Amino acid sequence: MIKAVIFDLDGVIVSTDNFHYQAWKHIADKEGIHFDELINNRLRGVSRMDSLDIILENSHKKYKEMDKIRFANEKNSVYGDFLSSLTSNDILPGVKELIALLKAKDIRLGVGSSSRNCKKILTLIGLHETFDVVIDGNDISRSKPDSEVFDKVAKKLGVEPEECLVIEDAIAGIEAAVNAGMMSFALNDAKKSPLATYKGNNVIEIASLL
Ligand code: B16
Ligand code: MG
């Protein structure tokens, strides 16, 4: 029985992939490192510093920790400029309808995101008071596919892992849900994962599982 639904943020509630892509591209171009949409796909659900390490795999240079921190900060500043244009109109189709339905059925609502910009984004799109629990990149030390983010959401919600359904757009996120012992609903890229419990094109399809 589903007692809680845990939403990933980027790619599930709002689509900021292109902002991440443009911001990382800005850094890669400046450093002369090859970066394309295929590499960008590997960054879904992955923390900022781990994303940078994936991008730097294509460089011949050996970067110092100090340089990496500078790149990550610059990327985040470019990304932050893009984010400022976000409004509630950017909430992905089906999300508001699903939230209303879950609230009507007394199902608890959580967010489990790798992003350190999570609370800022929820505020910009007007969903900062919607969820019972929000755990993000600031609260965890191990990023997806580790289960830490989802473990913490379930613990704070006071529900058992097997009572949770995670909604994810990233393969790493589906793996994190499996590692946490939770059910999962896969969207977009995450549908490639054979580990997903359910797959769909719009989160409102979850209504038929309740
Ligand atoms: P930030 P999610 C993830 O969010 C993104 O999918 C991933 O591309 C990004 O690198 C990560 O957040 C860290 O984001 O730089 O804002 O801390 O999908 O787990 O909600
Ligand atoms: Mg995501």
mmCIF file with all atom_site columns, C-alpha atoms and ligand atoms in Angstrom:
data_model
loop_
_atom_site.group_PDB
_atom_site.id
_atom_site.type_symbol
_atom_site.label_atom_id
_atom_site.label_alt_id
_atom_site.label_comp_id
_atom_site.label_asym_id
_atom_site.label_entity_id
_atom_site.label_seq_id
_atom_site.pdbx_PDB_ins_code
_atom_site.Cartn_x
_atom_site.Cartn_y
_atom_site.Cartn_z
_atom_site.occupancy
_atom_site.B_iso_or_equiv
_atom_site.pdbx_formal_charge
_atom_site.auth_seq_id
_atom_site.auth_comp_id
_atom_site.auth_asym_id
_atom_site.auth_atom_id
_atom_site.pdbx_PDB_model_num
ATOM   1   C  CA  . MET A 1 1   ? 0.000  0.000  0.000   1.00 0.00 ? 1   MET A CA  1
ATOM   2   C  CA  . ILE A 1 2   ? 1.363  3.431  -0.971  1.00 0.00 ? 2   ILE A CA  1
ATOM   3   C  CA  . LYS A 1 3   ? 1.459  5.742  2.077   1.00 0.00 ? 3   LYS A CA  1
ATOM   4   C  CA  . ALA A 1 4   ? 3.946  8.287  0.720   1.00 0.00 ? 4   ALA A CA  1
ATOM   5   C  CA  . VAL A 1 5   ? 5.015  9.574  -2.676  1.00 0.00 ? 5   VAL A CA  1
ATOM   6   C  CA  . ILE A 1 6   ? 8.532  10.983 -2.961  1.00 0.00 ? 6   ILE A CA  1
ATOM   7   C  CA  . PHE A 1 7   ? 9.112  13.342 -5.891  1.00 0.00 ? 7   PHE A CA  1
ATOM   8   C  CA  . ASP A 1 8   ? 12.502 13.940 -7.448  1.00 0.00 ? 8   ASP A CA  1
ATOM   9   C  CA  . LEU A 1 9   ? 12.811 17.630 -8.396  1.00 0.00 ? 9   LEU A CA  1
ATOM   10  C  CA  . ASP A 1 10  ? 14.709 18.201 -11.659 1.00 0.00 ? 10  ASP A CA  1
ATOM   11  C  CA  . GLY A 1 11  ? 12.966 16.304 -14.440 1.00 0.00 ? 11  GLY A CA  1
ATOM   12  C  CA  . VAL A 1 12  ? 9.887  15.410 -12.373 1.00 0.00 ? 12  VAL A CA  1
ATOM   13  C  CA  . ILE A 1 13  ? 8.462  18.610 -10.820 1.00 0.00 ? 13  ILE A CA  1
ATOM   14  C  CA  . VAL A 1 14  ? 10.248 21.040 -13.114 1.00 0.00 ? 14  VAL A CA  1
ATOM   15  C  CA  . SER A 1 15  ? 12.521 20.648 -16.092 1.00 0.00 ? 15  SER A CA  1
ATOM   16  C  CA  . THR A 1 16  ? 15.807 22.448 -15.517 1.00 0.00 ? 16  THR A CA  1
ATOM   17  C  CA  . ASP A 1 17  ? 17.923 19.978 -17.539 1.00 0.00 ? 17  ASP A CA  1
ATOM   18  C  CA  . ASN A 1 18  ? 18.520 22.481 -20.289 1.00 0.00 ? 18  ASN A CA  1
ATOM   19  C  CA  . PHE A 1 19  ? 19.655 25.116 -17.746 1.00 0.00 ? 19  PHE A CA  1
ATOM   20  C  CA  . HIS A 1 20  ? 22.117 22.589 -16.237 1.00 0.00 ? 20  HIS A CA  1
ATOM   21  C  CA  . TYR A 1 21  ? 23.287 21.706 -19.757 1.00 0.00 ? 21  TYR A CA  1
ATOM   22  C  CA  . GLN A 1 22  ? 23.844 25.335 -20.831 1.00 0.00 ? 22  GLN A CA  1
ATOM   23  C  CA  . ALA A 1 23  ? 25.638 26.190 -17.588 1.00 0.00 ? 23  ALA A CA  1
ATOM   24  C  CA  . TRP A 1 24  ? 27.998 23.179 -17.794 1.00 0.00 ? 24  TRP A CA  1
ATOM   25  C  CA  . LYS A 1 25  ? 28.535 23.860 -21.526 1.00 0.00 ? 25  LYS A CA  1
ATOM   26  C  CA  . HIS A 1 26  ? 29.691 27.379 -20.623 1.00 0.00 ? 26  HIS A CA  1
ATOM   27  C  CA  . ILE A 1 27  ? 32.428 25.885 -18.377 1.00 0.00 ? 27  ILE A CA  1
ATOM   28  C  CA  . ALA A 1 28  ? 33.351 23.093 -20.824 1.00 0.00 ? 28  ALA A CA  1
ATOM   29  C  CA  . ASP A 1 29  ? 33.657 25.518 -23.765 1.00 0.00 ? 29  ASP A CA  1
ATOM   30  C  CA  . LYS A 1 30  ? 35.868 27.876 -21.755 1.00 0.00 ? 30  LYS A CA  1
ATOM   31  C  CA  . GLU A 1 31  ? 38.180 24.963 -20.871 1.00 0.00 ? 31  GLU A CA  1
ATOM   32  C  CA  . GLY A 1 32  ? 38.053 23.458 -24.388 1.00 0.00 ? 32  GLY A CA  1
ATOM   33  C  CA  . ILE A 1 33  ? 36.473 20.213 -23.132 1.00 0.00 ? 33  ILE A CA  1
ATOM   34  C  CA  . HIS A 1 34  ? 34.090 18.233 -25.341 1.00 0.00 ? 34  HIS A CA  1
ATOM   35  C  CA  . PHE A 1 35  ? 30.593 18.166 -23.806 1.00 0.00 ? 35  PHE A CA  1
ATOM   36  C  CA  . ASP A 1 36  ? 27.347 17.097 -25.462 1.00 0.00 ? 36  ASP A CA  1
ATOM   37  C  CA  . GLU A 1 37  ? 23.758 16.062 -24.657 1.00 0.00 ? 37  GLU A CA  1
ATOM   38  C  CA  . LEU A 1 38  ? 24.812 12.411 -24.334 1.00 0.00 ? 38  LEU A CA  1
ATOM   39  C  CA  . ILE A 1 39  ? 27.300 13.257 -21.588 1.00 0.00 ? 39  ILE A CA  1
ATOM   40  C  CA  . ASN A 1 40  ? 24.666 15.565 -20.064 1.00 0.00 ? 40  ASN A CA  1
ATOM   41  C  CA  . ASN A 1 41  ? 22.312 12.557 -19.759 1.00 0.00 ? 41  ASN A CA  1
ATOM   42  C  CA  . ARG A 1 42  ? 24.816 10.968 -17.378 1.00 0.00 ? 42  ARG A CA  1
ATOM   43  C  CA  . LEU A 1 43  ? 24.523 13.985 -15.051 1.00 0.00 ? 43  LEU A CA  1
ATOM   44  C  CA  . ARG A 1 44  ? 20.833 13.481 -14.203 1.00 0.00 ? 44  ARG A CA  1
ATOM   45  C  CA  . GLY A 1 45  ? 20.356 13.051 -10.458 1.00 0.00 ? 45  GLY A CA  1
ATOM   46  C  CA  . VAL A 1 46  ? 24.143 13.258 -9.908  1.00 0.00 ? 46  VAL A CA  1
ATOM   47  C  CA  . SER A 1 47  ? 25.550 15.857 -7.466  1.00 0.00 ? 47  SER A CA  1
ATOM   48  C  CA  . ARG A 1 48  ? 27.277 19.024 -8.706  1.00 0.00 ? 48  ARG A CA  1
ATOM   49  C  CA  . MET A 1 49  ? 30.859 17.878 -7.905  1.00 0.00 ? 49  MET A CA  1
ATOM   50  C  CA  . ASP A 1 50  ? 30.276 14.335 -9.239  1.00 0.00 ? 50  ASP A CA  1
ATOM   51  C  CA  . SER A 1 51  ? 28.827 15.909 -12.425 1.00 0.00 ? 51  SER A CA  1
ATOM   52  C  CA  . LEU A 1 52  ? 31.982 17.986 -12.820 1.00 0.00 ? 52  LEU A CA  1
ATOM   53  C  CA  . ASP A 1 53  ? 34.155 14.861 -12.452 1.00 0.00 ? 53  ASP A CA  1
ATOM   54  C  CA  . ILE A 1 54  ? 32.167 13.205 -15.301 1.00 0.00 ? 54  ILE A CA  1
ATOM   55  C  CA  . ILE A 1 55  ? 32.715 16.292 -17.520 1.00 0.00 ? 55  ILE A CA  1
ATOM   56  C  CA  . LEU A 1 56  ? 36.437 16.380 -16.714 1.00 0.00 ? 56  LEU A CA  1
ATOM   57  C  CA  . GLU A 1 57  ? 36.814 12.742 -17.874 1.00 0.00 ? 57  GLU A CA  1
ATOM   58  C  CA  . ASN A 1 58  ? 37.064 14.300 -21.373 1.00 0.00 ? 58  ASN A CA  1
ATOM   59  C  CA  . SER A 1 59  ? 39.967 16.582 -20.470 1.00 0.00 ? 59  SER A CA  1
ATOM   60  C  CA  . HIS A 1 60  ? 43.669 15.715 -20.741 1.00 0.00 ? 60  HIS A CA  1
ATOM   61  C  CA  . LYS A 1 61  ? 44.487 18.211 -17.984 1.00 0.00 ? 61  LYS A CA  1
ATOM   62  C  CA  . LYS A 1 62  ? 44.734 17.274 -14.308 1.00 0.00 ? 62  LYS A CA  1
ATOM   63  C  CA  . TYR A 1 63  ? 42.768 19.842 -12.317 1.00 0.00 ? 63  TYR A CA  1
ATOM   64  C  CA  . LYS A 1 64  ? 43.469 20.861 -8.709  1.00 0.00 ? 64  LYS A CA  1
ATOM   65  C  CA  . GLU A 1 65  ? 40.644 20.741 -6.137  1.00 0.00 ? 65  GLU A CA  1
ATOM   66  C  CA  . MET A 1 66  ? 40.763 24.565 -6.028  1.00 0.00 ? 66  MET A CA  1
ATOM   67  C  CA  . ASP A 1 67  ? 40.054 24.768 -9.799  1.00 0.00 ? 67  ASP A CA  1
ATOM   68  C  CA  . LYS A 1 68  ? 37.208 22.269 -9.506  1.00 0.00 ? 68  LYS A CA  1
ATOM   69  C  CA  . ILE A 1 69  ? 35.541 24.320 -6.776  1.00 0.00 ? 69  ILE A CA  1
ATOM   70  C  CA  . ARG A 1 70  ? 35.922 27.448 -8.928  1.00 0.00 ? 70  ARG A CA  1
ATOM   71  C  CA  . PHE A 1 71  ? 34.295 25.680 -11.943 1.00 0.00 ? 71  PHE A CA  1
ATOM   72  C  CA  . ALA A 1 72  ? 31.432 24.344 -9.805  1.00 0.00 ? 72  ALA A CA  1
ATOM   73  C  CA  . ASN A 1 73  ? 30.789 27.792 -8.324  1.00 0.00 ? 73  ASN A CA  1
ATOM   74  C  CA  . GLU A 1 74  ? 30.870 29.450 -11.742 1.00 0.00 ? 74  GLU A CA  1
ATOM   75  C  CA  . LYS A 1 75  ? 28.534 26.803 -13.163 1.00 0.00 ? 75  LYS A CA  1
ATOM   76  C  CA  . ASN A 1 76  ? 26.129 27.384 -10.298 1.00 0.00 ? 76  ASN A CA  1
ATOM   77  C  CA  . SER A 1 77  ? 26.183 31.138 -10.806 1.00 0.00 ? 77  SER A CA  1
ATOM   78  C  CA  . VAL A 1 78  ? 25.325 30.760 -14.537 1.00 0.00 ? 78  VAL A CA  1
ATOM   79  C  CA  . TYR A 1 79  ? 22.659 28.163 -13.603 1.00 0.00 ? 79  TYR A CA  1
ATOM   80  C  CA  . GLY A 1 80  ? 21.263 30.541 -10.944 1.00 0.00 ? 80  GLY A CA  1
ATOM   81  C  CA  . ASP A 1 81  ? 20.811 33.273 -13.570 1.00 0.00 ? 81  ASP A CA  1
ATOM   82  C  CA  . PHE A 1 82  ? 18.748 30.858 -15.701 1.00 0.00 ? 82  PHE A CA  1
ATOM   83  C  CA  . LEU A 1 83  ? 16.693 29.785 -12.673 1.00 0.00 ? 83  LEU A CA  1
ATOM   84  C  CA  . SER A 1 84  ? 15.535 33.334 -11.962 1.00 0.00 ? 84  SER A CA  1
ATOM   85  C  CA  . SER A 1 85  ? 13.144 33.078 -14.941 1.00 0.00 ? 85  SER A CA  1
ATOM   86  C  CA  . LEU A 1 86  ? 11.254 30.108 -13.370 1.00 0.00 ? 86  LEU A CA  1
ATOM   87  C  CA  . THR A 1 87  ? 7.594  30.547 -12.370 1.00 0.00 ? 87  THR A CA  1
ATOM   88  C  CA  . SER A 1 88  ? 4.686  28.251 -11.496 1.00 0.00 ? 88  SER A CA  1
ATOM   89  C  CA  . ASN A 1 89  ? 4.039  27.987 -15.252 1.00 0.00 ? 89  ASN A CA  1
ATOM   90  C  CA  . ASP A 1 90  ? 7.134  25.770 -15.409 1.00 0.00 ? 90  ASP A CA  1
ATOM   91  C  CA  . ILE A 1 91  ? 5.663  23.039 -13.188 1.00 0.00 ? 91  ILE A CA  1
ATOM   92  C  CA  . LEU A 1 92  ? 5.542  19.923 -15.377 1.00 0.00 ? 92  LEU A CA  1
ATOM   93  C  CA  . PRO A 1 93  ? 2.187  18.573 -16.648 1.00 0.00 ? 93  PRO A CA  1
ATOM   94  C  CA  . GLY A 1 94  ? 0.258  16.414 -14.163 1.00 0.00 ? 94  GLY A CA  1
ATOM   95  C  CA  . VAL A 1 95  ? 2.252  17.449 -11.079 1.00 0.00 ? 95  VAL A CA  1
ATOM   96  C  CA  . LYS A 1 96  ? -0.305 19.846 -9.544  1.00 0.00 ? 96  LYS A CA  1
ATOM   97  C  CA  . GLU A 1 97  ? -3.176 17.439 -10.302 1.00 0.00 ? 97  GLU A CA  1
ATOM   98  C  CA  . LEU A 1 98  ? -1.311 14.503 -8.726  1.00 0.00 ? 98  LEU A CA  1
ATOM   99  C  CA  . ILE A 1 99  ? -0.447 16.567 -5.617  1.00 0.00 ? 99  ILE A CA  1
ATOM   100 C  CA  . ALA A 1 100 ? -4.127 17.520 -5.160  1.00 0.00 ? 100 ALA A CA  1
ATOM   101 C  CA  . LEU A 1 101 ? -5.183 13.887 -5.513  1.00 0.00 ? 101 LEU A CA  1
ATOM   102 C  CA  . LEU A 1 102 ? -2.556 12.632 -3.048  1.00 0.00 ? 102 LEU A CA  1
ATOM   103 C  CA  . LYS A 1 103 ? -3.544 15.259 -0.480  1.00 0.00 ? 103 LYS A CA  1
ATOM   104 C  CA  . ALA A 1 104 ? -7.220 14.290 -0.858  1.00 0.00 ? 104 ALA A CA  1
ATOM   105 C  CA  . LYS A 1 105 ? -6.243 10.669 -0.125  1.00 0.00 ? 105 LYS A CA  1
ATOM   106 C  CA  . ASP A 1 106 ? -4.064 11.639 2.885   1.00 0.00 ? 106 ASP A CA  1
ATOM   107 C  CA  . ILE A 1 107 ? -0.948 10.272 1.203   1.00 0.00 ? 107 ILE A CA  1
ATOM   108 C  CA  . ARG A 1 108 ? 2.210  11.944 2.548   1.00 0.00 ? 108 ARG A CA  1
ATOM   109 C  CA  . LEU A 1 109 ? 4.299  14.040 0.161   1.00 0.00 ? 109 LEU A CA  1
ATOM   110 C  CA  . GLY A 1 110 ? 8.086  14.228 0.042   1.00 0.00 ? 110 GLY A CA  1
ATOM   111 C  CA  . VAL A 1 111 ? 10.830 15.625 -2.186  1.00 0.00 ? 111 VAL A CA  1
ATOM   112 C  CA  . GLY A 1 112 ? 14.160 13.778 -2.514  1.00 0.00 ? 112 GLY A CA  1
ATOM   113 C  CA  . SER A 1 113 ? 16.548 15.745 -4.714  1.00 0.00 ? 113 SER A CA  1
ATOM   114 C  CA  . SER A 1 114 ? 20.323 15.870 -5.234  1.00 0.00 ? 114 SER A CA  1
ATOM   115 C  CA  . SER A 1 115 ? 20.084 19.593 -5.941  1.00 0.00 ? 115 SER A CA  1
ATOM   116 C  CA  . ARG A 1 116 ? 21.404 22.190 -3.517  1.00 0.00 ? 116 ARG A CA  1
ATOM   117 C  CA  . ASN A 1 117 ? 19.113 24.666 -5.304  1.00 0.00 ? 117 ASN A CA  1
ATOM   118 C  CA  . CYS A 1 118 ? 16.015 22.602 -4.455  1.00 0.00 ? 118 CYS A CA  1
ATOM   119 C  CA  . LYS A 1 119 ? 14.403 24.948 -1.893  1.00 0.00 ? 119 LYS A CA  1
ATOM   120 C  CA  . LYS A 1 120 ? 15.130 27.985 -4.073  1.00 0.00 ? 120 LYS A CA  1
ATOM   121 C  CA  . ILE A 1 121 ? 13.438 26.271 -7.058  1.00 0.00 ? 121 ILE A CA  1
ATOM   122 C  CA  . LEU A 1 122 ? 10.409 25.173 -4.986  1.00 0.00 ? 122 LEU A CA  1
ATOM   123 C  CA  . THR A 1 123 ? 9.999  28.790 -3.820  1.00 0.00 ? 123 THR A CA  1
ATOM   124 C  CA  . LEU A 1 124 ? 10.283 30.170 -7.369  1.00 0.00 ? 124 LEU A CA  1
ATOM   125 C  CA  . ILE A 1 125 ? 7.541  27.820 -8.615  1.00 0.00 ? 125 ILE A CA  1
ATOM   126 C  CA  . GLY A 1 126 ? 5.347  28.374 -5.542  1.00 0.00 ? 126 GLY A CA  1
ATOM   127 C  CA  . LEU A 1 127 ? 5.538  24.822 -4.122  1.00 0.00 ? 127 LEU A CA  1
ATOM   128 C  CA  . HIS A 1 128 ? 7.690  25.600 -1.032  1.00 0.00 ? 128 HIS A CA  1
ATOM   129 C  CA  . GLU A 1 129 ? 4.818  24.905 1.387   1.00 0.00 ? 129 GLU A CA  1
ATOM   130 C  CA  . THR A 1 130 ? 3.333  21.921 -0.457  1.00 0.00 ? 130 THR A CA  1
ATOM   131 C  CA  . PHE A 1 131 ? 5.462  18.992 0.715   1.00 0.00 ? 131 PHE A CA  1
ATOM   132 C  CA  . ASP A 1 132 ? 5.558  17.426 4.193   1.00 0.00 ? 132 ASP A CA  1
ATOM   133 C  CA  . VAL A 1 133 ? 9.309  16.780 3.926   1.00 0.00 ? 133 VAL A CA  1
ATOM   134 C  CA  . VAL A 1 134 ? 12.030 18.097 1.609   1.00 0.00 ? 134 VAL A CA  1
ATOM   135 C  CA  . ILE A 1 135 ? 15.492 16.485 1.648   1.00 0.00 ? 135 ILE A CA  1
ATOM   136 C  CA  . ASP A 1 136 ? 18.007 17.856 -0.862  1.00 0.00 ? 136 ASP A CA  1
ATOM   137 C  CA  . GLY A 1 137 ? 21.686 18.046 -1.784  1.00 0.00 ? 137 GLY A CA  1
ATOM   138 C  CA  . ASN A 1 138 ? 22.393 20.122 1.338   1.00 0.00 ? 138 ASN A CA  1
ATOM   139 C  CA  . ASP A 1 139 ? 21.202 17.323 3.646   1.00 0.00 ? 139 ASP A CA  1
ATOM   140 C  CA  . ILE A 1 140 ? 23.129 14.362 2.217   1.00 0.00 ? 140 ILE A CA  1
ATOM   141 C  CA  . SER A 1 141 ? 26.741 13.287 1.862   1.00 0.00 ? 141 SER A CA  1
ATOM   142 C  CA  . ARG A 1 142 ? 26.225 10.529 -0.741  1.00 0.00 ? 142 ARG A CA  1
ATOM   143 C  CA  . SER A 1 143 ? 24.375 11.286 -3.973  1.00 0.00 ? 143 SER A CA  1
ATOM   144 C  CA  . LYS A 1 144 ? 22.057 8.949  -5.965  1.00 0.00 ? 144 LYS A CA  1
ATOM   145 C  CA  . PRO A 1 145 ? 22.358 5.957  -6.669  1.00 0.00 ? 145 PRO A CA  1
ATOM   146 C  CA  . ASP A 1 146 ? 23.005 5.850  -2.905  1.00 0.00 ? 146 ASP A CA  1
ATOM   147 C  CA  . SER A 1 147 ? 19.710 5.591  -1.023  1.00 0.00 ? 147 SER A CA  1
ATOM   148 C  CA  . GLU A 1 148 ? 20.568 8.275  1.579   1.00 0.00 ? 148 GLU A CA  1
ATOM   149 C  CA  . VAL A 1 149 ? 18.249 10.977 0.212   1.00 0.00 ? 149 VAL A CA  1
ATOM   150 C  CA  . PHE A 1 150 ? 15.191 8.679  0.111   1.00 0.00 ? 150 PHE A CA  1
ATOM   151 C  CA  . ASP A 1 151 ? 16.057 6.982  3.450   1.00 0.00 ? 151 ASP A CA  1
ATOM   152 C  CA  . LYS A 1 152 ? 16.001 10.414 5.091   1.00 0.00 ? 152 LYS A CA  1
ATOM   153 C  CA  . VAL A 1 153 ? 12.661 11.410 3.514   1.00 0.00 ? 153 VAL A CA  1
ATOM   154 C  CA  . ALA A 1 154 ? 10.966 8.169  4.699   1.00 0.00 ? 154 ALA A CA  1
ATOM   155 C  CA  . LYS A 1 155 ? 12.432 8.493  8.192   1.00 0.00 ? 155 LYS A CA  1
ATOM   156 C  CA  . LYS A 1 156 ? 11.238 12.105 8.546   1.00 0.00 ? 156 LYS A CA  1
ATOM   157 C  CA  . LEU A 1 157 ? 7.794  11.206 7.167   1.00 0.00 ? 157 LEU A CA  1
ATOM   158 C  CA  . GLY A 1 158 ? 7.564  8.293  9.622   1.00 0.00 ? 158 GLY A CA  1
ATOM   159 C  CA  . VAL A 1 159 ? 6.753  5.698  6.942   1.00 0.00 ? 159 VAL A CA  1
ATOM   160 C  CA  . GLU A 1 160 ? 8.347  2.361  6.050   1.00 0.00 ? 160 GLU A CA  1
ATOM   161 C  CA  . PRO A 1 161 ? 10.437 2.212  2.827   1.00 0.00 ? 161 PRO A CA  1
ATOM   162 C  CA  . GLU A 1 162 ? 8.108  -0.373 1.246   1.00 0.00 ? 162 GLU A CA  1
ATOM   163 C  CA  . GLU A 1 163 ? 5.203  2.095  1.684   1.00 0.00 ? 163 GLU A CA  1
ATOM   164 C  CA  . CYS A 1 164 ? 6.970  4.719  -0.467  1.00 0.00 ? 164 CYS A CA  1
ATOM   165 C  CA  . LEU A 1 165 ? 6.707  5.321  -4.205  1.00 0.00 ? 165 LEU A CA  1
ATOM   166 C  CA  . VAL A 1 166 ? 9.586  7.354  -5.688  1.00 0.00 ? 166 VAL A CA  1
ATOM   167 C  CA  . ILE A 1 167 ? 9.056  9.313  -8.934  1.00 0.00 ? 167 ILE A CA  1
ATOM   168 C  CA  . GLU A 1 168 ? 12.304 9.643  -10.901 1.00 0.00 ? 168 GLU A CA  1
ATOM   169 C  CA  . ASP A 1 169 ? 13.585 10.732 -14.315 1.00 0.00 ? 169 ASP A CA  1
ATOM   170 C  CA  . ALA A 1 170 ? 17.146 9.468  -13.708 1.00 0.00 ? 170 ALA A CA  1
ATOM   171 C  CA  . ILE A 1 171 ? 18.504 5.920  -13.891 1.00 0.00 ? 171 ILE A CA  1
ATOM   172 C  CA  . ALA A 1 172 ? 20.656 6.742  -10.820 1.00 0.00 ? 172 ALA A CA  1
ATOM   173 C  CA  . GLY A 1 173 ? 17.435 7.778  -9.046  1.00 0.00 ? 173 GLY A CA  1
ATOM   174 C  CA  . ILE A 1 174 ? 15.692 4.471  -9.803  1.00 0.00 ? 174 ILE A CA  1
ATOM   175 C  CA  . GLU A 1 175 ? 18.759 2.650  -8.457  1.00 0.00 ? 175 GLU A CA  1
ATOM   176 C  CA  . ALA A 1 176 ? 18.596 4.822  -5.322  1.00 0.00 ? 176 ALA A CA  1
ATOM   177 C  CA  . ALA A 1 177 ? 14.917 3.873  -4.842  1.00 0.00 ? 177 ALA A CA  1
ATOM   178 C  CA  . VAL A 1 178 ? 15.773 0.167  -5.213  1.00 0.00 ? 178 VAL A CA  1
ATOM   179 C  CA  . ASN A 1 179 ? 18.652 0.573  -2.735  1.00 0.00 ? 179 ASN A CA  1
ATOM   180 C  CA  . ALA A 1 180 ? 16.199 2.192  -0.311  1.00 0.00 ? 180 ALA A CA  1
ATOM   181 C  CA  . GLY A 1 181 ? 13.732 -0.713 -0.699  1.00 0.00 ? 181 GLY A CA  1
ATOM   182 C  CA  . MET A 1 182 ? 11.074 1.523  -2.292  1.00 0.00 ? 182 MET A CA  1
ATOM   183 C  CA  . MET A 1 183 ? 8.775  1.233  -5.313  1.00 0.00 ? 183 MET A CA  1
ATOM   184 C  CA  . SER A 1 184 ? 9.509  3.541  -8.244  1.00 0.00 ? 184 SER A CA  1
ATOM   185 C  CA  . PHE A 1 185 ? 7.747  5.248  -11.141 1.00 0.00 ? 185 PHE A CA  1
ATOM   186 C  CA  . ALA A 1 186 ? 10.096 6.035  -14.042 1.00 0.00 ? 186 ALA A CA  1
ATOM   187 C  CA  . LEU A 1 187 ? 9.771  8.943  -16.474 1.00 0.00 ? 187 LEU A CA  1
ATOM   188 C  CA  . ASN A 1 188 ? 11.896 9.833  -19.531 1.00 0.00 ? 188 ASN A CA  1
ATOM   189 C  CA  . ASP A 1 189 ? 15.519 8.568  -19.315 1.00 0.00 ? 189 ASP A CA  1
ATOM   190 C  CA  . ALA A 1 190 ? 14.740 6.496  -16.183 1.00 0.00 ? 190 ALA A CA  1
ATOM   191 C  CA  . LYS A 1 191 ? 12.419 4.306  -18.284 1.00 0.00 ? 191 LYS A CA  1
ATOM   192 C  CA  . LYS A 1 192 ? 15.584 2.667  -19.668 1.00 0.00 ? 192 LYS A CA  1
ATOM   193 C  CA  . SER A 1 193 ? 16.170 1.123  -16.241 1.00 0.00 ? 193 SER A CA  1
ATOM   194 C  CA  . PRO A 1 194 ? 14.960 -2.487 -15.925 1.00 0.00 ? 194 PRO A CA  1
ATOM   195 C  CA  . LEU A 1 195 ? 14.743 -1.884 -12.164 1.00 0.00 ? 195 LEU A CA  1
ATOM   196 C  CA  . ALA A 1 196 ? 11.771 0.532  -12.279 1.00 0.00 ? 196 ALA A CA  1
ATOM   197 C  CA  . THR A 1 197 ? 8.558  -0.837 -10.722 1.00 0.00 ? 197 THR A CA  1
ATOM   198 C  CA  . TYR A 1 198 ? 6.320  1.282  -12.999 1.00 0.00 ? 198 TYR A CA  1
ATOM   199 C  CA  . LYS A 1 199 ? 6.977  3.368  -16.112 1.00 0.00 ? 199 LYS A CA  1
ATOM   200 C  CA  . GLY A 1 200 ? 4.938  6.190  -17.627 1.00 0.00 ? 200 GLY A CA  1
ATOM   201 C  CA  . ASN A 1 201 ? 4.830  9.450  -19.543 1.00 0.00 ? 201 ASN A CA  1
ATOM   202 C  CA  . ASN A 1 202 ? 2.942  11.653 -17.075 1.00 0.00 ? 202 ASN A CA  1
ATOM   203 C  CA  . VAL A 1 203 ? 2.905  11.517 -13.258 1.00 0.00 ? 203 VAL A CA  1
ATOM   204 C  CA  . ILE A 1 204 ? -0.911 11.595 -13.201 1.00 0.00 ? 204 ILE A CA  1
ATOM   205 C  CA  . GLU A 1 205 ? -0.805 7.923  -14.343 1.00 0.00 ? 205 GLU A CA  1
ATOM   206 C  CA  . ILE A 1 206 ? 0.091  7.210  -10.687 1.00 0.00 ? 206 ILE A CA  1
ATOM   207 C  CA  . ALA A 1 207 ? -3.602 7.855  -9.853  1.00 0.00 ? 207 ALA A CA  1
ATOM   208 C  CA  . SER A 1 208 ? -4.407 4.352  -11.135 1.00 0.00 ? 208 SER A CA  1
ATOM   209 C  CA  . LEU A 1 209 ? -1.933 2.808  -8.640  1.00 0.00 ? 209 LEU A CA  1
ATOM   210 C  CA  . LEU A 1 210 ? -3.551 4.297  -5.522  1.00 0.00 ? 210 LEU A CA  1
HETATM 211 P  P1  . B16 B 2 .   ? 22.732 21.497 -8.029  1.00 0.00 ? 1   B16 B P1  1
HETATM 212 P  P2  . B16 B 2 .   ? 17.454 15.988 -8.943  1.00 0.00 ? 1   B16 B P2  1
HETATM 213 C  C1  . B16 B 2 .   ? 19.858 16.934 -9.627  1.00 0.00 ? 1   B16 B C1  1
HETATM 214 O  O1  . B16 B 2 .   ? 18.540 17.152 -9.193  1.00 0.00 ? 1   B16 B O1  1
HETATM 215 C  C2  . B16 B 2 .   ? 19.984 17.118 -11.134 1.00 0.00 ? 1   B16 B C2  1
HETATM 216 O  O2  . B16 B 2 .   ? 19.266 16.107 -11.811 1.00 0.00 ? 1   B16 B O2  1
HETATM 217 C  C3  . B16 B 2 .   ? 21.441 17.022 -11.521 1.00 0.00 ? 1   B16 B C3  1
HETATM 218 O  O3  . B16 B 2 .   ? 21.583 17.232 -12.921 1.00 0.00 ? 1   B16 B O3  1
HETATM 219 C  C4  . B16 B 2 .   ? 22.256 18.066 -10.749 1.00 0.00 ? 1   B16 B C4  1
HETATM 220 O  O4  . B16 B 2 .   ? 23.633 17.945 -11.060 1.00 0.00 ? 1   B16 B O4  1
HETATM 221 C  C5  . B16 B 2 .   ? 22.042 17.847 -9.250  1.00 0.00 ? 1   B16 B C5  1
HETATM 222 O  O5  . B16 B 2 .   ? 20.650 17.922 -8.959  1.00 0.00 ? 1   B16 B O5  1
HETATM 223 C  C6  . B16 B 2 .   ? 22.777 18.874 -8.413  1.00 0.00 ? 1   B16 B C6  1
HETATM 224 O  O6  . B16 B 2 .   ? 22.193 20.123 -8.647  1.00 0.00 ? 1   B16 B O6  1
HETATM 225 O  O7  . B16 B 2 .   ? 23.929 21.911 -8.802  1.00 0.00 ? 1   B16 B O7  1
HETATM 226 O  O8  . B16 B 2 .   ? 21.551 22.427 -8.157  1.00 0.00 ? 1   B16 B O8  1
HETATM 227 O  O9  . B16 B 2 .   ? 23.061 21.216 -6.564  1.00 0.00 ? 1   B16 B O9  1
HETATM 228 O  O10 . B16 B 2 .   ? 17.148 15.415 -10.278 1.00 0.00 ? 1   B16 B O10 1
HETATM 229 O  O11 . B16 B 2 .   ? 18.065 14.986 -7.961  1.00 0.00 ? 1   B16 B O11 1
HETATM 230 O  O12 . B16 B 2 .   ? 16.299 16.753 -8.358  1.00 0.00 ? 1   B16 B O12 1
HETATM 231 MG MG  . MG  B 3 .   ? 15.879 14.246 -11.682 1.00 0.00 ? 2   MG  B MG  1
#
